[in-house]
Amino acid sequence: MTYRLILDENVEHEVLHRLENYGHDAEHVDFVPEFGKETADHPIARYSLDTDRVIVTYDDDFVLEVDEGLYRAVLYFDDATLSVEQVADIIHTVSQNYPQAELQGLEYVGEEWL
């Protein structure tokens, strides 16, 4: 199974390329014309709803400040020390176990998926 993803600004570009190599439909806010660095979280949340994309982030603002009903779903990594390979592998492993349609709200993901 593949996911439709939008990667937050704090996620390395290489994660995008690795996810695309796995066959996922991934975008990075740095390359979405209406976004870029320093884009606020609420427009990204709205974009995830409008385009049916799961947000990937290390940003705890999606935990603390953005209500779950404002976005499609979030894969939140609270361990920013994971390598780009690990992050991409974790997302891909999650996708092999849960169809995107089953993802709801905020999901904490990390090393337990490796």
Coordinates of N, CA, C and O in Angstrom, one line a residue:
M1 N 0.8 -1.2 0.0 CA 0.0 0.0 0.0 C 0.9 1.2 0.0 O 1.9 1.2 0.6
T2 N 0.4 2.3 -0.6 CA 1.2 3.5 -0.7 C 0.3 4.6 0.0 O -0.9 4.5 0.1
Y3 N 1.0 5.6 0.5 CA 0.4 6.7 1.1 C 0.6 8.0 0.3 O 1.5 8.1 -0.5
R4 N -0.3 8.9 0.5 CA -0.2 10.3 0.0 C 0.3 11.1 1.2 O -0.4 11.2 2.2
L5 N 1.4 11.7 1.0 CA 2.1 12.4 2.2 C 2.4 13.8 1.9 O 2.7 14.2 0.7
I6 N 2.5 14.7 2.9 CA 3.0 16.0 2.8 C 4.0 16.1 4.0 O 3.7 15.9 5.2
L7 N 5.3 16.3 3.7 CA 6.4 16.4 4.7 C 6.6 17.8 5.1 O 6.7 18.7 4.3
D8 N 6.6 18.0 6.4 CA 6.8 19.3 7.0 C 8.2 19.8 6.8 O 9.1 19.0 6.4
E9 N 8.4 21.1 7.0 CA 9.7 21.7 6.6 C 10.9 21.1 7.4 O 12.0 21.2 7.0
N10 N 10.6 20.5 8.6 CA 11.7 20.0 9.4 C 12.1 18.6 9.0 O 13.0 18.0 9.6
V11 N 11.4 18.0 8.0 CA 11.8 16.7 7.5 C 12.7 16.8 6.4 O 12.5 17.6 5.4
E12 N 13.8 16.1 6.4 CA 14.9 16.2 5.4 C 14.3 15.9 4.0 O 13.5 15.0 3.8
H13 N 14.9 16.6 3.0 CA 14.4 16.3 1.6 C 14.7 14.9 1.2 O 14.0 14.3 0.4
E14 N 15.8 14.3 1.7 CA 16.1 12.9 1.3 C 15.0 11.9 1.7 O 14.8 10.9 1.1
V15 N 14.3 12.2 2.8 CA 13.2 11.4 3.2 C 12.1 11.4 2.1 O 11.6 10.3 1.7
L16 N 11.9 12.5 1.5 CA 11.0 12.6 0.3 C 11.4 11.7 -0.8 O 10.6 10.9 -1.3
H17 N 12.7 11.7 -1.2 CA 13.2 10.9 -2.3 C 13.1 9.4 -1.9 O 12.7 8.6 -2.8
R18 N 13.4 9.1 -0.7 CA 13.3 7.7 -0.3 C 11.8 7.2 -0.3 O 11.6 6.0 -0.8
L19 N 10.9 8.0 0.1 CA 9.5 7.6 0.1 C 9.0 7.5 -1.4 O 8.3 6.5 -1.7
E20 N 9.4 8.4 -2.2 CA 9.1 8.2 -3.6 C 9.6 6.9 -4.2 O 8.9 6.3 -5.0
N21 N 10.8 6.6 -3.8 CA 11.4 5.3 -4.3 C 10.6 4.1 -3.8 O 10.6 3.1 -4.5
Y22 N 10.0 4.2 -2.7 CA 9.1 3.2 -2.2 C 7.7 3.2 -2.9 O 6.9 2.3 -2.7
G23 N 7.5 4.2 -3.7 CA 6.2 4.3 -4.5 C 5.2 5.2 -3.8 O 4.1 5.2 -4.4
H24 N 5.5 5.9 -2.8 CA 4.5 6.8 -2.1 C 4.4 8.1 -2.9 O 5.4 8.5 -3.6
D25 N 3.3 8.7 -2.9 CA 3.0 10.0 -3.5 C 3.3 11.0 -2.4 O 2.5 11.3 -1.6
A26 N 4.6 11.5 -2.4 CA 5.0 12.4 -1.3 C 5.4 13.7 -1.9 O 5.9 13.9 -3.0
E27 N 5.0 14.7 -1.1 CA 5.4 16.1 -1.4 C 6.1 16.7 -0.1 O 5.9 16.2 1.0
H28 N 6.9 17.7 -0.3 CA 7.5 18.4 0.8 C 7.1 19.9 0.7 O 7.0 20.4 -0.4
V29 N 6.8 20.5 1.9 CA 6.3 21.8 1.9 C 7.2 22.8 1.1 O 6.8 23.8 0.6
D30 N 8.5 22.5 1.1 CA 9.5 23.3 0.4 C 9.3 23.4 -1.1 O 9.7 24.3 -1.7
F31 N 8.6 22.4 -1.6 CA 8.4 22.3 -3.1 C 6.9 22.5 -3.5 O 6.6 22.4 -4.7
V32 N 6.0 22.8 -2.6 CA 4.7 23.1 -2.9 C 4.6 24.6 -3.1 O 4.9 25.3 -2.2
P33 N 4.2 25.0 -4.3 CA 4.2 26.4 -4.7 C 3.6 27.4 -3.6 O 4.2 28.5 -3.4
E34 N 2.5 27.0 -3.0 CA 1.9 27.9 -2.1 C 2.5 27.9 -0.7 O 2.1 28.7 0.2
F35 N 3.5 27.0 -0.5 CA 4.1 26.9 0.8 C 5.6 27.3 0.8 O 6.0 28.2 0.0
G36 N 6.4 26.7 1.5 CA 7.9 27.0 1.6 C 8.3 27.0 3.1 O 7.5 26.7 4.0
K37 N 9.5 27.4 3.3 CA 10.0 27.5 4.7 C 9.1 28.5 5.5 O 8.6 29.5 4.9
E38 N 9.0 28.2 6.8 CA 8.2 29.1 7.7 C 6.7 29.1 7.4 O 6.0 30.0 7.9
T39 N 6.2 28.2 6.7 CA 4.7 28.1 6.5 C 4.1 27.7 7.8 O 4.6 26.8 8.5
A40 N 3.1 28.4 8.2 CA 2.4 28.1 9.5 C 1.8 26.7 9.4 O 1.5 26.2 8.3
D41 N 1.5 26.1 10.5 CA 1.0 24.7 10.6 C -0.5 24.6 10.1 O -0.9 23.6 9.5
H42 N -1.3 25.6 10.4 CA -2.7 25.6 10.0 C -2.9 25.5 8.5 O -3.8 24.7 8.0
P43 N -2.2 26.2 7.6 CA -2.4 26.0 6.2 C -1.9 24.6 5.7 O -2.5 24.0 4.8
I44 N -0.9 24.1 6.4 CA -0.5 22.7 6.0 C -1.6 21.7 6.4 O -1.9 20.8 5.7
A45 N -2.1 21.9 7.6 CA -3.2 21.1 8.0 C -4.4 21.1 7.1 O -4.9 20.1 6.7
R46 N -4.8 22.3 6.6 CA -5.9 22.4 5.7 C -5.5 21.8 4.4 O -6.4 21.1 3.8
Y47 N -4.3 21.9 3.9 CA -3.8 21.3 2.7 C -4.0 19.8 2.8 O -4.4 19.1 1.8
S48 N -3.6 19.2 3.9 CA -3.7 17.8 4.1 C -5.2 17.3 4.0 O -5.4 16.2 3.4
L49 N -6.1 18.1 4.4 CA -7.5 17.7 4.3 C -8.0 17.8 2.8 O -8.6 17.0 2.3
D50 N -7.6 19.0 2.2 CA -8.0 19.2 0.8 C -7.4 18.2 -0.2 O -8.0 18.0 -1.2
T51 N -6.2 17.7 0.1 CA -5.6 16.8 -0.8 C -5.5 15.4 -0.4 O -4.8 14.6 -1.0
D52 N -6.1 15.1 0.8 CA -6.0 13.7 1.4 C -4.6 13.3 1.6 O -4.2 12.2 1.1
R53 N -3.8 14.1 2.2 CA -2.4 13.8 2.5 C -2.2 13.7 4.0 O -2.7 14.5 4.7
V54 N -1.3 12.7 4.4 CA -0.9 12.5 5.7 C 0.3 13.4 6.0 O 1.3 13.4 5.2
I55 N 0.3 14.2 7.0 CA 1.4 15.1 7.4 C 2.5 14.2 8.1 O 2.2 13.4 9.0
V56 N 3.7 14.4 7.7 CA 4.9 13.8 8.4 C 5.7 15.0 9.0 O 6.1 15.9 8.3
T57 N 5.9 14.9 10.4 CA 6.6 16.0 11.0 C 7.3 15.5 12.3 O 7.0 14.5 12.9
Y58 N 8.3 16.4 12.7 CA 8.9 16.3 14.0 C 8.4 17.4 14.9 O 8.8 17.6 16.0
D59 N 7.5 18.3 14.4 CA 7.1 19.5 15.0 C 6.0 19.2 16.0 O 4.9 18.8 15.6
D60 N 6.2 19.4 17.3 CA 5.2 19.1 18.3 C 4.1 20.1 18.3 O 3.1 20.0 19.1
D61 N 4.1 21.1 17.4 CA 2.9 22.0 17.3 C 1.7 21.3 16.9 O 0.6 21.6 17.2
F62 N 1.9 20.2 16.1 CA 0.8 19.4 15.6 C 0.2 18.6 16.8 O -0.9 18.1 16.7
V63 N 1.0 18.4 17.9 CA 0.5 17.7 19.1 C -0.1 18.7 20.0 O -1.2 18.5 20.5
L64 N 0.5 19.9 20.1 CA 0.0 20.9 21.2 C -0.9 21.9 20.7 O -1.7 22.4 21.5
E65 N -0.8 22.3 19.4 CA -1.6 23.5 19.0 C -2.6 23.3 17.9 O -3.4 24.2 17.6
V66 N -2.5 22.2 17.1 CA -3.4 22.1 16.0 C -4.4 20.9 16.3 O -4.0 19.8 16.6
D67 N -5.7 21.2 16.3 CA -6.7 20.2 16.7 C -6.7 19.2 15.6 O -6.6 19.4 14.4
E68 N -7.0 17.9 16.0 CA -7.0 16.8 15.1 C -8.0 16.9 14.0 O -7.8 16.4 12.9
G69 N -9.1 17.6 14.2 CA -10.1 17.7 13.2 C -9.7 18.6 12.1 O -10.4 18.7 11.1
L70 N -8.6 19.3 12.2 CA -8.1 20.3 11.2 C -7.2 19.7 10.1 O -6.8 20.4 9.2
Y71 N -6.8 18.4 10.3 CA -6.0 17.8 9.3 C -6.4 16.4 9.1 O -7.2 15.8 9.8
R72 N -5.9 15.8 8.0 CA -6.3 14.4 7.6 C -5.7 13.4 8.6 O -6.4 12.6 9.1
A73 N -4.4 13.4 8.8 CA -3.7 12.6 9.8 C -2.3 13.1 9.9 O -1.8 13.8 9.0
V74 N -1.7 12.8 11.0 CA -0.3 13.2 11.2 C 0.5 12.0 11.7 O 0.1 11.3 12.6
L75 N 1.7 11.7 11.1 CA 2.6 10.8 11.6 C 3.7 11.7 12.3 O 4.4 12.4 11.6
Y76 N 3.7 11.6 13.6 CA 4.6 12.5 14.4 C 5.7 11.7 14.9 O 5.6 10.7 15.6
F77 N 6.9 12.1 14.6 CA 8.2 11.5 15.1 C 8.7 12.4 16.3 O 9.0 13.6 16.0
D78 N 8.7 11.9 17.5 CA 9.2 12.7 18.6 C 10.7 12.5 18.8 O 11.3 13.1 19.7
D79 N 11.3 11.6 18.0 CA 12.8 11.4 18.1 C 13.4 12.0 16.8 O 13.5 11.3 15.8
A80 N 13.9 13.2 16.9 CA 14.5 13.8 15.8 C 16.0 13.3 15.5 O 16.6 13.8 14.6
T81 N 16.4 12.3 16.2 CA 17.7 11.8 16.0 C 17.7 10.6 15.0 O 18.8 10.1 14.6
L82 N 16.5 10.2 14.6 CA 16.4 9.1 13.6 C 17.1 9.5 12.3 O 16.9 10.7 11.9
S83 N 17.7 8.6 11.6 CA 18.3 8.9 10.3 C 17.2 9.0 9.3 O 16.1 8.5 9.5
V84 N 17.5 9.6 8.1 CA 16.6 9.7 7.0 C 16.1 8.3 6.6 O 15.0 8.1 6.2
E85 N 17.1 7.4 6.6 CA 16.7 6.0 6.2 C 15.7 5.4 7.2 O 14.7 4.8 6.7
Q86 N 15.9 5.6 8.5 CA 15.0 5.1 9.5 C 13.6 5.7 9.3 O 12.6 5.0 9.4
V87 N 13.5 7.0 9.1 CA 12.3 7.7 9.0 C 11.5 7.2 7.8 O 10.3 6.8 7.9
A88 N 12.1 7.1 6.7 CA 11.5 6.6 5.5 C 11.1 5.1 5.7 O 9.9 4.7 5.3
D89 N 11.9 4.3 6.3 CA 11.6 2.9 6.5 C 10.4 2.7 7.5 O 9.6 1.9 7.3
I90 N 10.4 3.6 8.5 CA 9.2 3.5 9.4 C 7.9 3.9 8.7 O 6.9 3.1 8.9
I91 N 7.9 4.9 8.0 CA 6.7 5.3 7.3 C 6.3 4.2 6.3 O 5.1 3.8 6.3
H92 N 7.2 3.6 5.6 CA 6.9 2.6 4.7 C 6.3 1.3 5.4 O 5.4 0.7 5.0
T93 N 6.9 1.0 6.5 CA 6.5 -0.1 7.3 C 5.1 0.1 7.8 O 4.2 -0.8 7.8
V94 N 4.8 1.3 8.3 CA 3.4 1.6 8.8 C 2.5 1.4 7.6 O 1.4 0.9 7.8
S95 N 2.9 1.9 6.4 CA 2.0 1.8 5.2 C 1.7 0.4 4.9 O 0.6 0.1 4.3
Q96 N 2.6 -0.5 5.2 CA 2.4 -1.9 4.8 C 1.5 -2.6 5.8 O 1.0 -3.7 5.6
N97 N 1.3 -2.0 7.0 CA 0.4 -2.6 8.0 C -1.0 -1.9 8.2 O -1.9 -2.5 8.6
Y98 N -1.0 -0.6 7.7 CA -2.3 0.1 7.9 C -2.5 0.9 6.6 O -1.8 1.8 6.2
P99 N -3.7 0.7 5.9 CA -4.0 1.5 4.8 C -4.2 2.9 5.2 O -4.6 3.2 6.4
Q100 N -4.0 3.9 4.3 CA -4.1 5.3 4.7 C -5.5 5.6 5.2 O -5.7 6.4 6.1
A101 N -6.5 4.9 4.7 CA -7.9 5.2 5.1 C -8.1 4.9 6.6 O -9.0 5.4 7.2
E102 N -7.2 4.0 7.2 CA -7.3 3.7 8.6 C -6.6 4.7 9.5 O -6.8 4.7 10.7
L103 N -5.8 5.6 8.9 CA -5.1 6.6 9.7 C -6.0 7.7 10.1 O -6.7 8.3 9.2
Q104 N -6.1 8.0 11.3 CA -6.9 9.1 11.8 C -6.2 9.9 12.9 O -5.5 9.3 13.7
G105 N -6.3 11.2 12.8 CA -5.7 12.1 13.8 C -4.2 12.0 13.9 O -3.5 11.8 12.9
L106 N -3.7 12.1 15.1 CA -2.3 12.1 15.4 C -1.8 10.7 15.8 O -2.3 10.0 16.7
E107 N -0.8 10.2 15.1 CA -0.2 8.9 15.3 C 1.3 9.2 15.7 O 2.1 9.7 14.9
Y108 N 1.7 8.7 16.8 CA 3.1 8.7 17.2 C 3.8 7.5 16.6 O 3.3 6.4 16.7
V109 N 4.9 7.8 15.9 CA 5.7 6.7 15.3 C 7.2 6.9 15.6 O 7.6 8.0 15.9
G110 N 7.8 5.7 15.6 CA 9.3 5.8 16.0 C 9.9 4.4 15.8 O 9.4 3.6 15.0
E111 N 11.0 4.2 16.5 CA 11.9 3.0 16.3 C 11.1 1.7 16.5 O 11.6 0.7 16.0
E112 N 10.0 1.7 17.2 CA 9.3 0.5 17.4 C 8.8 -0.1 16.1 O 8.5 -1.3 16.0
W113 N 8.8 0.7 15.0 CA 8.4 0.2 13.7 C 9.5 -0.4 12.9 O 9.3 -0.9 11.8
L114 N 10.8 -0.3 13.4 CA 11.9 -0.9 12.6 C 12.1 -2.3 12.9 O 11.7 -2.9 13.9

